Amino acid sequence: MLGPMIVTARAEEREWIDRIVAAPDDDAPRLAYAEWLRRRGDPRGDFIRTHCILARGPAEGEDLDARRRLEEAFAQVRSAQEQAFSRELRELLGVADQANYYPARFVRGFVESLIVRADVFAAAADRIVALAPLLRSVDFNRPAQGPFDGALGRAIAGRRELAALTSVRLFSLDLGDEAFTEFVRSSHLGGLRELDLGANQLGPASVEALLAAPFAAGLASLELWRNRIGDDGARAIAAAAPPGVRRLRLDGNRIGRPGAVALAGSPRLGSVTELCLTQNPIGDDGVCAIVESEALAALRTLHVYEVGLGLAGARRLAASPGLARIEALELGGNGLGDEGLAALAASPHTRGLVRLDLEGSELGDAGVAALAGARALGRLHELGLRYNRISDAGAAALAAATGLPALVELDLAYNDIMDHRAIEARFPWANLVGQSMREWMR
């Protein structure tokens, strides 16, 4: 039987935790709780206090040398302390004996993110949240036995503890339509803002079930990459996407031109700032429909790696005024060739580009020379040219470039550059590994 002092201390600690949970963005309750722990000789006090100090930026007039010493000292003990202070949680998760495995991520002294087996969460979500009362993000792992099926989806959906979560990851679980449909029927997902469903077996039926769920309206980030939604799923998203979604990842989903065109015409996607359609066969028309779209007015980052864009599409893209709003563009894995890159370099609509990735785009020295004299790439900060056919002549053109004044990060790995002197003099941090090893590495 617990003594009265222990019972009183536990009740007082519960009150501290309740105050922190009620104001999770405020450091003041955390620091007050940390001081209470320190007065009792509990090492968690220093841990929480240090975590909070280092999580915020240096204060005006702060002794930066002292801060650096604190950072270094904390780095020496942080992993051991996190394991010690999550011991009960690790035992519950069944990973207590895995010393180099860190399923819990601490933020300002408390566990906010957790990797947990789906069956453990279904059986013990209440105990998990009791040990991690500020839990906001869960990454579900496969159950110990059997598949993630409809019964397990239904069991998780019924857990009230889901209500505190803002982020859920259901990655690579062989999740099918039946199990996922059971999960999204949950009435406890109203706080969800980020949902990652990558690398499963979800089809159009799952997309429709998701978009019909009440919680979907609050999603800001939706990742459906490497599933099977196809054009029908893309059309469903175009018709009923969450109005506030800003990040939409649909790579590797067998989406073709019709699906891309539907997305491009969707007024529901007006808030999307980042769109990934990598490894979908959308072709020239699909890429250009997205870039030319008036509906996708907020789009700033576009990933269209290996989508079947050719020379004609590159020329059309370069001529599109819609390109002017794009700040980060991933075009690698397409057959641009030197002519396509020359068209892009001559475009007056690339003034907004800060990042351009052209990995594996069949580029040679002529294309790179055109890029070096680009008309409107004055803001370009990062350029990826891995896995092309650039030789010393192309490297020399880049080293002497007049059209790339802001370029700092340059990736030239796995090309055919033998003389590194000029490029390293202009771009000391350029990545030049693997020259003449392109075919062997790929």
GROMACS .gro file of C-alpha atoms in nm, residues 32 39 155 265 300 371:
model
    6
   32ALA     CA    1   0.763   2.515  -1.349
   39ARG     CA    2   1.355   2.044  -0.583
  155ALA     CA    3  -1.005  -0.204  -3.301
  265GLY     CA    4  -0.873   2.151  -6.295
  300ARG     CA    5   0.524   2.626  -5.535
  371LEU     CA    6   2.198   2.644  -6.852
   0.00000   0.00000   0.00000
